[in-house]
Coordinates of C-alpha atoms and ligand atoms in Angstrom, one line a residue:
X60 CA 90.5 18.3 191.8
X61 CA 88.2 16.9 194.0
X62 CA 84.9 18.6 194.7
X63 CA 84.8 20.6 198.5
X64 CA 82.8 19.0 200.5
X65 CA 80.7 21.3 203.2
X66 CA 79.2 20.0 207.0
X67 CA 76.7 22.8 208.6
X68 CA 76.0 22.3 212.4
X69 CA 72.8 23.6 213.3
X70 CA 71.3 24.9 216.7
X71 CA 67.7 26.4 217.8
X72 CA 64.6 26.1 216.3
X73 CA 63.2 24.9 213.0
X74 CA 63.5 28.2 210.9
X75 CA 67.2 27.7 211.8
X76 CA 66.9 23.8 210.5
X77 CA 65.1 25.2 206.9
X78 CA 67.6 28.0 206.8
X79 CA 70.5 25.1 207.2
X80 CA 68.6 23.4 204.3
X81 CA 68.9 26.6 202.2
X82 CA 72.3 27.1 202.7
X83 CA 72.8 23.6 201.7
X84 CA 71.0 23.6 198.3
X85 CA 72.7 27.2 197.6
X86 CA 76.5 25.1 198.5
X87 CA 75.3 22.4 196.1
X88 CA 74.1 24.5 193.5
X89 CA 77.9 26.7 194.0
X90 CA 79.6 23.1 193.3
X91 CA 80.1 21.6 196.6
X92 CA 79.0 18.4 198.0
X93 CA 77.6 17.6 201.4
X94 CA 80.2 15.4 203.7
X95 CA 79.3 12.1 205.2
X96 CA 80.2 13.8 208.8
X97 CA 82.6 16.9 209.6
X98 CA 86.0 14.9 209.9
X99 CA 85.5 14.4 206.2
X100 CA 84.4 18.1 205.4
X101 CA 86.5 21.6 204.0
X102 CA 83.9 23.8 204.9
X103 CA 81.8 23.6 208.3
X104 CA 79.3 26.2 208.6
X105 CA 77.3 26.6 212.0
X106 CA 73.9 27.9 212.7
X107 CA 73.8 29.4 215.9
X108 CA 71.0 30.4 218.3
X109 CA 70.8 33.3 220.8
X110 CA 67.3 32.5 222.4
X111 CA 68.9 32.2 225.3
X112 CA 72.8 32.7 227.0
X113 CA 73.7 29.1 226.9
X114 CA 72.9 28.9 223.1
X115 CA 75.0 31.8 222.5
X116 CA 77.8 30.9 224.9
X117 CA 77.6 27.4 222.7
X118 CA 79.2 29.0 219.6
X119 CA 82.2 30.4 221.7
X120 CA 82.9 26.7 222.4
X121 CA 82.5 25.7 219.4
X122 CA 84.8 27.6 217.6
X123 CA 87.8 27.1 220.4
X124 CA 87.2 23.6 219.7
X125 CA 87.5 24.2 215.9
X126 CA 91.0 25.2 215.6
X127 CA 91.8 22.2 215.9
X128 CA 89.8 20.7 213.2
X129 CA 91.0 23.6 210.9
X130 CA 95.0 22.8 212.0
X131 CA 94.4 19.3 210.7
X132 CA 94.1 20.1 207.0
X133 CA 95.3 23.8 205.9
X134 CA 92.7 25.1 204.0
X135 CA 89.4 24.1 205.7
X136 CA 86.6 27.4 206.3
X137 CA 84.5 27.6 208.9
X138 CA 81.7 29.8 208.3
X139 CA 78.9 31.4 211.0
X140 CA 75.3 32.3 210.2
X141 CA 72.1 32.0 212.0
X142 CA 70.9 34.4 215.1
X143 CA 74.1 35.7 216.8
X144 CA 76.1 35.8 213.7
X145 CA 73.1 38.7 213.3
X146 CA 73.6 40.2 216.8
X147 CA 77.4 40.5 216.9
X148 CA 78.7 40.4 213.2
X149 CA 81.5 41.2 212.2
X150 CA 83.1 41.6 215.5
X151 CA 83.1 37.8 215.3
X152 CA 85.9 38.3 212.7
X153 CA 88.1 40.5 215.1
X154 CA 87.6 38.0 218.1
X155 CA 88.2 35.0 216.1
X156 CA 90.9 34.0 214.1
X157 CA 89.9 31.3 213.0
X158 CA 86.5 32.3 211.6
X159 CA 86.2 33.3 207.9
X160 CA 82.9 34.4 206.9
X161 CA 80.0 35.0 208.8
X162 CA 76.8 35.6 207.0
X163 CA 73.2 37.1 209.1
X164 CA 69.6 35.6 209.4
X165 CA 68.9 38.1 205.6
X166 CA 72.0 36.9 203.8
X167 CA 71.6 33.4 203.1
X168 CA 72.1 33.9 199.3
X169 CA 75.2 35.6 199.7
X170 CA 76.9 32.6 201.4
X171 CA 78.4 31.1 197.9
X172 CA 80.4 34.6 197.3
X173 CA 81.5 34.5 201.1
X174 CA 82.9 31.1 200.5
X175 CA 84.2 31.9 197.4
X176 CA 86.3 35.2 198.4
X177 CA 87.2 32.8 201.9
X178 CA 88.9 30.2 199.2
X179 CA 90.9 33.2 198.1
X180 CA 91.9 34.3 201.5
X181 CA 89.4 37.0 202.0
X182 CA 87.5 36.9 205.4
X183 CA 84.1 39.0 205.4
X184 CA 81.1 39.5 207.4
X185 CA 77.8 40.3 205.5
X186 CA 75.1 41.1 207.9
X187 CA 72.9 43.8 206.2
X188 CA 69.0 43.6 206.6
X189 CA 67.3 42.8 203.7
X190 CA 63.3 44.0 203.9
X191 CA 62.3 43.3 200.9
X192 CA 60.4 39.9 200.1
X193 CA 63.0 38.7 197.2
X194 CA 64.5 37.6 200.0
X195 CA 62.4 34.6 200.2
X196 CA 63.8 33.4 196.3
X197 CA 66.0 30.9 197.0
X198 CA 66.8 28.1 194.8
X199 CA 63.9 24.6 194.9
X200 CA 64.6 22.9 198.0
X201 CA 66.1 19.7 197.7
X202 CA 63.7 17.0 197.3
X203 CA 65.8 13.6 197.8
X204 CA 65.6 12.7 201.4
X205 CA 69.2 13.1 202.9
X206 CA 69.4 9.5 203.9
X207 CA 69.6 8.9 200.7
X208 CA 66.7 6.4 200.1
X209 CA 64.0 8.0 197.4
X210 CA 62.4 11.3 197.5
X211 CA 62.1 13.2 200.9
X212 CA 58.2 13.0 202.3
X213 CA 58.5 16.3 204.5
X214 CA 59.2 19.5 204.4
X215 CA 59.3 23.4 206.1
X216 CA 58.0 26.0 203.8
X217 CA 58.6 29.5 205.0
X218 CA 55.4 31.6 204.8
X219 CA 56.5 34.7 206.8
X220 CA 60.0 35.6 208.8
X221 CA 60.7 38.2 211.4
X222 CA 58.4 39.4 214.3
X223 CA 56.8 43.0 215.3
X224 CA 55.5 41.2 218.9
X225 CA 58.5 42.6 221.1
X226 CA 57.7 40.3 224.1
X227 CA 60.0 41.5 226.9
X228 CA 62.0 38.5 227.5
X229 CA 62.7 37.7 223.8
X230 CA 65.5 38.4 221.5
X231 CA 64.3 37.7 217.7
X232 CA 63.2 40.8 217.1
X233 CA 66.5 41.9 216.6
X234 CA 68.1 38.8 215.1
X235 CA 65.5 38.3 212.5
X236 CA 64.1 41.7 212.1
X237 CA 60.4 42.8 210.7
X238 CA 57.5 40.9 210.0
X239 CA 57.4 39.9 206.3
X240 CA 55.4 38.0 204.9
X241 CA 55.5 36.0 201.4
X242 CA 52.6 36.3 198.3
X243 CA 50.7 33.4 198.8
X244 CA 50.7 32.4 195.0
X245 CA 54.0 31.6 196.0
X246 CA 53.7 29.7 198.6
X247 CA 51.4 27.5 196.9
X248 CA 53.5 27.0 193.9
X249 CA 56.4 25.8 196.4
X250 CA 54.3 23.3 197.8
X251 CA 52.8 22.4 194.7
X252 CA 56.4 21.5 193.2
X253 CA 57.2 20.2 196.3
X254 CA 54.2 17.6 196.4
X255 CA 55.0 16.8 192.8
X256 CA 58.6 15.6 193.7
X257 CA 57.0 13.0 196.5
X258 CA 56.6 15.5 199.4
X259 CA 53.4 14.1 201.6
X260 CA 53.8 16.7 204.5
X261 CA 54.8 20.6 204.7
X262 CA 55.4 22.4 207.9
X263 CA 54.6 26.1 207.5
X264 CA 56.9 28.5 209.4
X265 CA 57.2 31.7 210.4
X266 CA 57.9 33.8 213.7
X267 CA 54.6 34.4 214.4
X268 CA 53.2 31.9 212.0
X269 CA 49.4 32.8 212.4
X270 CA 50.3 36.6 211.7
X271 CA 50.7 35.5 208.2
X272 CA 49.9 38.7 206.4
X273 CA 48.5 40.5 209.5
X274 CA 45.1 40.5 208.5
X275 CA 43.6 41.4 211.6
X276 CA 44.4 44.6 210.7
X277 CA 45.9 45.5 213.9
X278 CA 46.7 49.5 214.3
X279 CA 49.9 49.9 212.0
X280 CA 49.4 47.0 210.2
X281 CA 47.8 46.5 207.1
X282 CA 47.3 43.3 205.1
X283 CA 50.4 42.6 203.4
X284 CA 50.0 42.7 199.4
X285 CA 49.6 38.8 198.0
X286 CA 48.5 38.0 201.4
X287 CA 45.2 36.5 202.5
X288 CA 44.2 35.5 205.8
X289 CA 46.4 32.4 207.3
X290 CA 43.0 30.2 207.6
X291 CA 42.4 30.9 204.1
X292 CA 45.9 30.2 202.9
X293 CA 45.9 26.6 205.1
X294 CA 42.5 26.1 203.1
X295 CA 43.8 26.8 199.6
X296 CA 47.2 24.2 201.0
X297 CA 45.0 21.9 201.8
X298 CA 42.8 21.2 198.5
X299 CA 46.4 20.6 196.7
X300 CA 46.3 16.6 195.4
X301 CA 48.7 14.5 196.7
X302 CA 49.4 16.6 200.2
X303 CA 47.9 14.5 203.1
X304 CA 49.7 16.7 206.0
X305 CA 49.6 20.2 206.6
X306 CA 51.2 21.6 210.1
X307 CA 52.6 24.7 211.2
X308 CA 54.6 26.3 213.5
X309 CA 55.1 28.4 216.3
X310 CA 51.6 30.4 216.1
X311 CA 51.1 33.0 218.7
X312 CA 47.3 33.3 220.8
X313 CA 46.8 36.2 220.0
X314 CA 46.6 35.5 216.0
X315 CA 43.7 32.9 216.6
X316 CA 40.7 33.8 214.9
X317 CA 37.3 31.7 214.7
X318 CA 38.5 31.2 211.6
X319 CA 41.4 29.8 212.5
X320 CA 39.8 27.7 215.3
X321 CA 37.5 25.9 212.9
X322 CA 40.0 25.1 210.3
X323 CA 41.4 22.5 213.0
X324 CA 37.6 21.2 212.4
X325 CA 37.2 21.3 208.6
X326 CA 40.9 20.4 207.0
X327 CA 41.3 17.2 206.1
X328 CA 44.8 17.1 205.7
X329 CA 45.7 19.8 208.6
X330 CA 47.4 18.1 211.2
X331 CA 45.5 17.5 214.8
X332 CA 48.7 19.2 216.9
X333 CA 48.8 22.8 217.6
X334 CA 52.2 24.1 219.0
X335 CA 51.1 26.6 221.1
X336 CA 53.4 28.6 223.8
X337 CA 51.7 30.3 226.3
X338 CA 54.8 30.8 228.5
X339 CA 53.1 31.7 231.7
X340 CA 49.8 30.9 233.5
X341 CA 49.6 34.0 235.9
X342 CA 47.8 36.8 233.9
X343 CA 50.6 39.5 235.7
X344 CA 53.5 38.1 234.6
X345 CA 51.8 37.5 231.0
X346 CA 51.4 40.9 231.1
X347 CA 55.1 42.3 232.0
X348 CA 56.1 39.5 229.5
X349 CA 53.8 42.0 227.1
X350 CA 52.2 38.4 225.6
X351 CA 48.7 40.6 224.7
X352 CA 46.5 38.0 225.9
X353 CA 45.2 36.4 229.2
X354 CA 44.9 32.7 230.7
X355 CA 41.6 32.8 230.0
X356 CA 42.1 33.6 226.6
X357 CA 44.3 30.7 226.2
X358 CA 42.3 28.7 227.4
X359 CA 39.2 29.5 225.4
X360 CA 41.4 29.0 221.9
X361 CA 42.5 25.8 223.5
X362 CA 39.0 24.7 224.3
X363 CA 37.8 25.8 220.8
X364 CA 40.2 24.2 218.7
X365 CA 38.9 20.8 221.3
X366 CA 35.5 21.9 220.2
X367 CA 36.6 21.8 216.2
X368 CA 38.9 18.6 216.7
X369 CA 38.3 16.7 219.9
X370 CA 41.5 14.8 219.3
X371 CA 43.5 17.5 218.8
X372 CA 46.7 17.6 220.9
X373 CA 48.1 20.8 222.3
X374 CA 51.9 21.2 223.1
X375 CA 53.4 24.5 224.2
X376 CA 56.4 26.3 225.3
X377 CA 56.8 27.8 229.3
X378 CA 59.3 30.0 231.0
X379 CA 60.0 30.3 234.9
X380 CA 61.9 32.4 236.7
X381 CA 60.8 36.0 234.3
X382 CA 61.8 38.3 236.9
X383 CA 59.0 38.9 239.9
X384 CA 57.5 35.5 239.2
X385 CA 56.2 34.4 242.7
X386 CA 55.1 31.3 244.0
X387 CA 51.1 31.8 243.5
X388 CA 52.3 33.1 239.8
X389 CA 54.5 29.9 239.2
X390 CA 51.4 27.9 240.9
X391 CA 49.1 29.6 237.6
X392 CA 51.3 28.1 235.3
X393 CA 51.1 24.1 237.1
X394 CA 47.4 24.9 237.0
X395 CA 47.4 26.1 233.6
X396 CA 49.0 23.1 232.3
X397 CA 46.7 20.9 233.9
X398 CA 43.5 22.4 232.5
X399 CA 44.9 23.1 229.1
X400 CA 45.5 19.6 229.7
X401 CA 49.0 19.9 227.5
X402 CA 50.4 16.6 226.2
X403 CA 53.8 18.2 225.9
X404 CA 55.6 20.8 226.5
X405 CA 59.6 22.6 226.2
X406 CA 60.0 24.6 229.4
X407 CA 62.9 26.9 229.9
X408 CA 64.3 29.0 232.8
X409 CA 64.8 32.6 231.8
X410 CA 67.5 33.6 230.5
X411 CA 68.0 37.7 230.3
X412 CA 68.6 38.5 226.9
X413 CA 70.8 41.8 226.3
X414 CA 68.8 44.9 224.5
X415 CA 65.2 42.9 225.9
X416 CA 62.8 45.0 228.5
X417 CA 63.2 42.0 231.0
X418 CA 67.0 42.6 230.9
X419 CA 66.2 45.7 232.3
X420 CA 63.3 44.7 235.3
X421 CA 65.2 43.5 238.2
X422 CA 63.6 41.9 240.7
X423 CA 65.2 39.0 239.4
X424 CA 64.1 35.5 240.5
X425 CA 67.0 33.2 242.1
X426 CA 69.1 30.6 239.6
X427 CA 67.9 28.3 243.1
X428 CA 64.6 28.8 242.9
X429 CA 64.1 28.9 238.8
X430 CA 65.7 25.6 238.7
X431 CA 63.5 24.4 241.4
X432 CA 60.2 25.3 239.8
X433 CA 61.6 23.8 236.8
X434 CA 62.0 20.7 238.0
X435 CA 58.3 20.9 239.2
X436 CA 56.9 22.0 236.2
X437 CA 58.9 19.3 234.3
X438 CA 57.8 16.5 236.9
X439 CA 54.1 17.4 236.2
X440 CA 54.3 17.8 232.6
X441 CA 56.1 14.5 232.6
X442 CA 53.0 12.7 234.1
X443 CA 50.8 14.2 231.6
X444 CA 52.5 13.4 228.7
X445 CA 53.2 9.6 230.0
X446 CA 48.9 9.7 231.3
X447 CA 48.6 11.0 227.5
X448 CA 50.8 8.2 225.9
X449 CA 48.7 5.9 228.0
X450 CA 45.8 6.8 226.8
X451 CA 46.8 6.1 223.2
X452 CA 47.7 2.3 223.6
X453 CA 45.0 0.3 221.6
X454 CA 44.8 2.8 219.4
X455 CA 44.8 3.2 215.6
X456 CA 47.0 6.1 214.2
X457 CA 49.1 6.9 210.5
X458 CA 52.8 7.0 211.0
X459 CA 55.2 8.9 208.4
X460 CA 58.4 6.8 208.9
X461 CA 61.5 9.3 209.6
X462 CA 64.5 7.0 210.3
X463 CA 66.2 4.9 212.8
X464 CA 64.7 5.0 216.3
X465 CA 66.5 6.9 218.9
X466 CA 65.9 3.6 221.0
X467 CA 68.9 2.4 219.4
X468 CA 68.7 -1.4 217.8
X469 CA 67.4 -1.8 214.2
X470 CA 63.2 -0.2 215.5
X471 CA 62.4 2.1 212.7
X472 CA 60.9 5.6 213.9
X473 CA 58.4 8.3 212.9
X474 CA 55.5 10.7 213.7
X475 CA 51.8 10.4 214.0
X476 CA 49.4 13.0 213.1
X477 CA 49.4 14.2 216.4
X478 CA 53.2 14.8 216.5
X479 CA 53.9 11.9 218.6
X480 CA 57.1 9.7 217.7
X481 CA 56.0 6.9 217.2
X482 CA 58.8 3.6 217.2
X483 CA 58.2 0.3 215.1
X484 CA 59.8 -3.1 214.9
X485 CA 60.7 -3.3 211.2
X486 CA 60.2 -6.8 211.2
X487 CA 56.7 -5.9 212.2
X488 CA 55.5 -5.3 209.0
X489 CA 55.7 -5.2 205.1
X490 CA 57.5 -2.5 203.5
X491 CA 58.9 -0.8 206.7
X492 CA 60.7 1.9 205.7
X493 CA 62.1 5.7 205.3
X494 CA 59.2 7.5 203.9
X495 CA 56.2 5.1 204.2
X496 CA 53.3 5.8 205.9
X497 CA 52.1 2.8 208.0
X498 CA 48.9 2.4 210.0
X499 CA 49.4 1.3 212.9
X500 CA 48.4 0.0 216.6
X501 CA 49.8 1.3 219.2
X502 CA 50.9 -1.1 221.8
X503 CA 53.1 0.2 224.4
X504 CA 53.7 4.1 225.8
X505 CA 57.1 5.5 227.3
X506 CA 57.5 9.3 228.8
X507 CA 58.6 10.2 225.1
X508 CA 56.9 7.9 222.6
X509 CA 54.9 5.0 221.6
X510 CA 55.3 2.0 220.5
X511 CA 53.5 0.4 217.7
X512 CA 53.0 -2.3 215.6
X513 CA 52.1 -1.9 211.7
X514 CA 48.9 -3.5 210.8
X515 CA 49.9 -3.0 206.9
X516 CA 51.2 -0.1 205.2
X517 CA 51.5 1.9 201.8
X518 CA 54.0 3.1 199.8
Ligands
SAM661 N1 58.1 32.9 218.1 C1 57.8 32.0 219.2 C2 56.7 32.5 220.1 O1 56.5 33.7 220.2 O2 56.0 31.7 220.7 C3 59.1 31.8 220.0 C4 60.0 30.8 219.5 S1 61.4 30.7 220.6 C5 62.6 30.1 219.5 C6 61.1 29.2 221.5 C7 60.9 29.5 223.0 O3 62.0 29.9 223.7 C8 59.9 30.5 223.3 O4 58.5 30.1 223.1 C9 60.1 30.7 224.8 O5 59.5 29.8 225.6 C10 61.6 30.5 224.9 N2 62.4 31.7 225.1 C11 62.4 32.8 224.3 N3 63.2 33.8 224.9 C12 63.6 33.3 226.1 C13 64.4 33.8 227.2 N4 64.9 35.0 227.1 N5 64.6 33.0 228.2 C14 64.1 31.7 228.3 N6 63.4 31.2 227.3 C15 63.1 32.0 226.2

């Protein structure tokens, strides 16, 4: 009999594209192969996001649609994981049919016995939390890239899950649970073997990345056991041979230490982009957002980690519309993008989030209004980050090739080490392809990426 063959769809943020990469090494290891696209596939598992209601309201349409698909050959699955797969569980089951398993944000490992008993008939939901760190022992991640063309050059490495913040507007609290974070022999033995298979780059992840172990020692929390603090552990990443980028992702302002801040100064191989969401400008609504810091404190992490790595390019994430946001609060957050002088950022409107404090606030701003400021906030940020781009051309930077350009035509695409994508001409160049990493001048800039020519590259 043929092998199955799986497809996993995956929405939200990058913990949900490493969890989508677990899931997939656990189905290869069970016997299954991946599909060349969903048409082709028996099993389609989706990763769903509940940041926000449109995420959430995504998966409903999804899986109308996917009646359909399963009517076309009896015996396709369709499994759901990820965030609201946490929230709503097995009530999934009762409101869908044509749902089989549905596994939470804990379970990953059990998703080869869900399949399994789904085979036989049996639909289950398996949604427990797991607290315990074993959770993090899942088989190596795969280490061919998935375009098939040598070994993969990048990849996420978990170093803590969950979050204890409890900001007002935000869900993951209860879709991902606690804070836990992972023994950092093990970390660096993951990125060791991970290295040693041709990996040049790691992204580190975690909720609250920079909480890594909590070793501020913040009332409640002491330092978890195997932990050390998260400058320390990018240090130790850093000196492994063989690794030439370090990056991680999302850290929260008020886990910035000096140490922290001078890292950006003394790594070699950390990255010079910091992903950094600040999500408002006006010190009130920072505060009914419960954030813990202040704009001014932003700024001064922003203006250190300048002062460690002049170059160093700051991107962050910005609501409008949290409920009693006023003009002269909205007006902060323009200002505060200018003087934090962001090259980038994702700006959402808010979104109330069922079981959040916000949900709860009233004084709600007006879907009118929200999408107005958005469009303001966008129109400025826009400028920046085209200014920024601008300010690049003539430049010299390293590019990690990723794939085809979005651009369309045969331009090959990739990242710099400040984030930026970065397109090429393949015919540009010597040995232009998936994996290399090419120096390059940069000779053009768009609103979302550069364009470069390679000056020569190596494998
Ligand atoms: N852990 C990250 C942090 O604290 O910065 C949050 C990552 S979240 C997946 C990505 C972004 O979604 C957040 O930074 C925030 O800007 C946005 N977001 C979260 N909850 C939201 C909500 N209820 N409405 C609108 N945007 C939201």
């Amino acid at each position: 009999m043929d092998r199955k063959r799986f497809a996993i769809r995956t929405y939200g943020c990058q913990m949900n594209v490493h969890d989508s990469e677990k899931v997939s090494s656990l189905l290869e290891q069970a016997g299954l192969d991946p599909a060349a696209s969903e048409a082709e596939a028996d099993l389609l598992v989706i990763n769903t996001c509940s940041i926000r209601d449109k995420a959430e309201h995504q998966l409903y349409s999804d899986l109308g649609k996917l009646r359909e698909w399963k009517a076309e050959r009896p015996g396709r699955i369709v499994g759901v994981g990820g965030c609201v797969a946490q929230q709503v569980g097995d009530r999934l089951l009762g409101r869908f049919s044509q749902l089989d398993f549905v596994y939470g944000t804990h379970n990953l490992r059990r998703v080869p016995a869900l399949l399994e008993g789904a085979f036989e008939g049996r639909r289950a939901a398996w949604v427990g939390e797991d607290p315990s760190p074993s959770r993090f022992d899942l088989p190596m991640q795969r280490t061919r890239s998935t375009e098939g063309q040598g070994p993969r050059r990048k990849a996420f490495v978990t170093v803590m899950e969950g979050c204890d913040m409890y900001c007002s507007f935000c869900i993951v609290p209860s879709t991902r649970g606690r804070e836990i974070s992972r023994a950092a022999t093990e970390i660096e033995a993951e990125v060791r073997a991970l290295v040693e298979a041709g990996v040049v780059e790691i992204t580190l992840l975690g909720q609250t990345v920079n909480a890594y172990g909590r070793h501020d020692v913040r009332r409640g929390h002491a330092a978890a056991a195997g932990t050390m603090p998260f400058a320390e552990l990018l240090a130790r990443l850093d000196a492994i041979p063989g690794l030439e980028r370090i990056r991680y992702t999302s850290p929260h302002p008020l886990f910035y230490d000096e140490a922290l801040i001078r890292a950006h100064g003394e790594l070699e191989h950390l990255c010079p982009h910091v992903h950094l969401p600040v999500q408002s400008g006006s010190n009130r609504i920072l505060e009914s957002m419960r954030r813990r810091y202040t704009r001014e404190r932003y700024l001064e992490i922003v203006e250190g980690l300048r002062r460690a790595r002049p170059d160093v390019a700051i991107t962050s994430d910005l609501i409008v519309g949290f409920p009693g946001e006023t003009e002269a609060d909205f007006g902060d957050t323009l200002a505060l993008v200018q003087e934090a002088a962001l090259v980038d950022s994702f700006s959402f409107k808010y979104s109330p989030r069922p079981g959040t404090r916000a949900a709860e606030m009233g004084d709600e701003v007006s879907p009118e209004v929200a999408q107005e400021r958005l469009t303001r906030l966008q129109r400025l940020q826009g400028g920046q980050t085209l200014r920024y781009h601008q300010s690049r051309v003539g430049g010299r930077t390293l590019v990690l090739i990723d794939g085809a350009s979005r651009r369309g035509g045969d331009q090959l695409s990739g990242r710099d080490l400040h984030n930026r994508v970065v397109n090429l001409d393949p015919e540009a160049g010597p040995d232009l392809r998936i994996g290399a990493r090419v120096p390059v001048r940069i000779v053009d800039a768009t609103p979302h990426s550069l364009l470069a020519e390679a000056l020569a590259s190596h494998p």
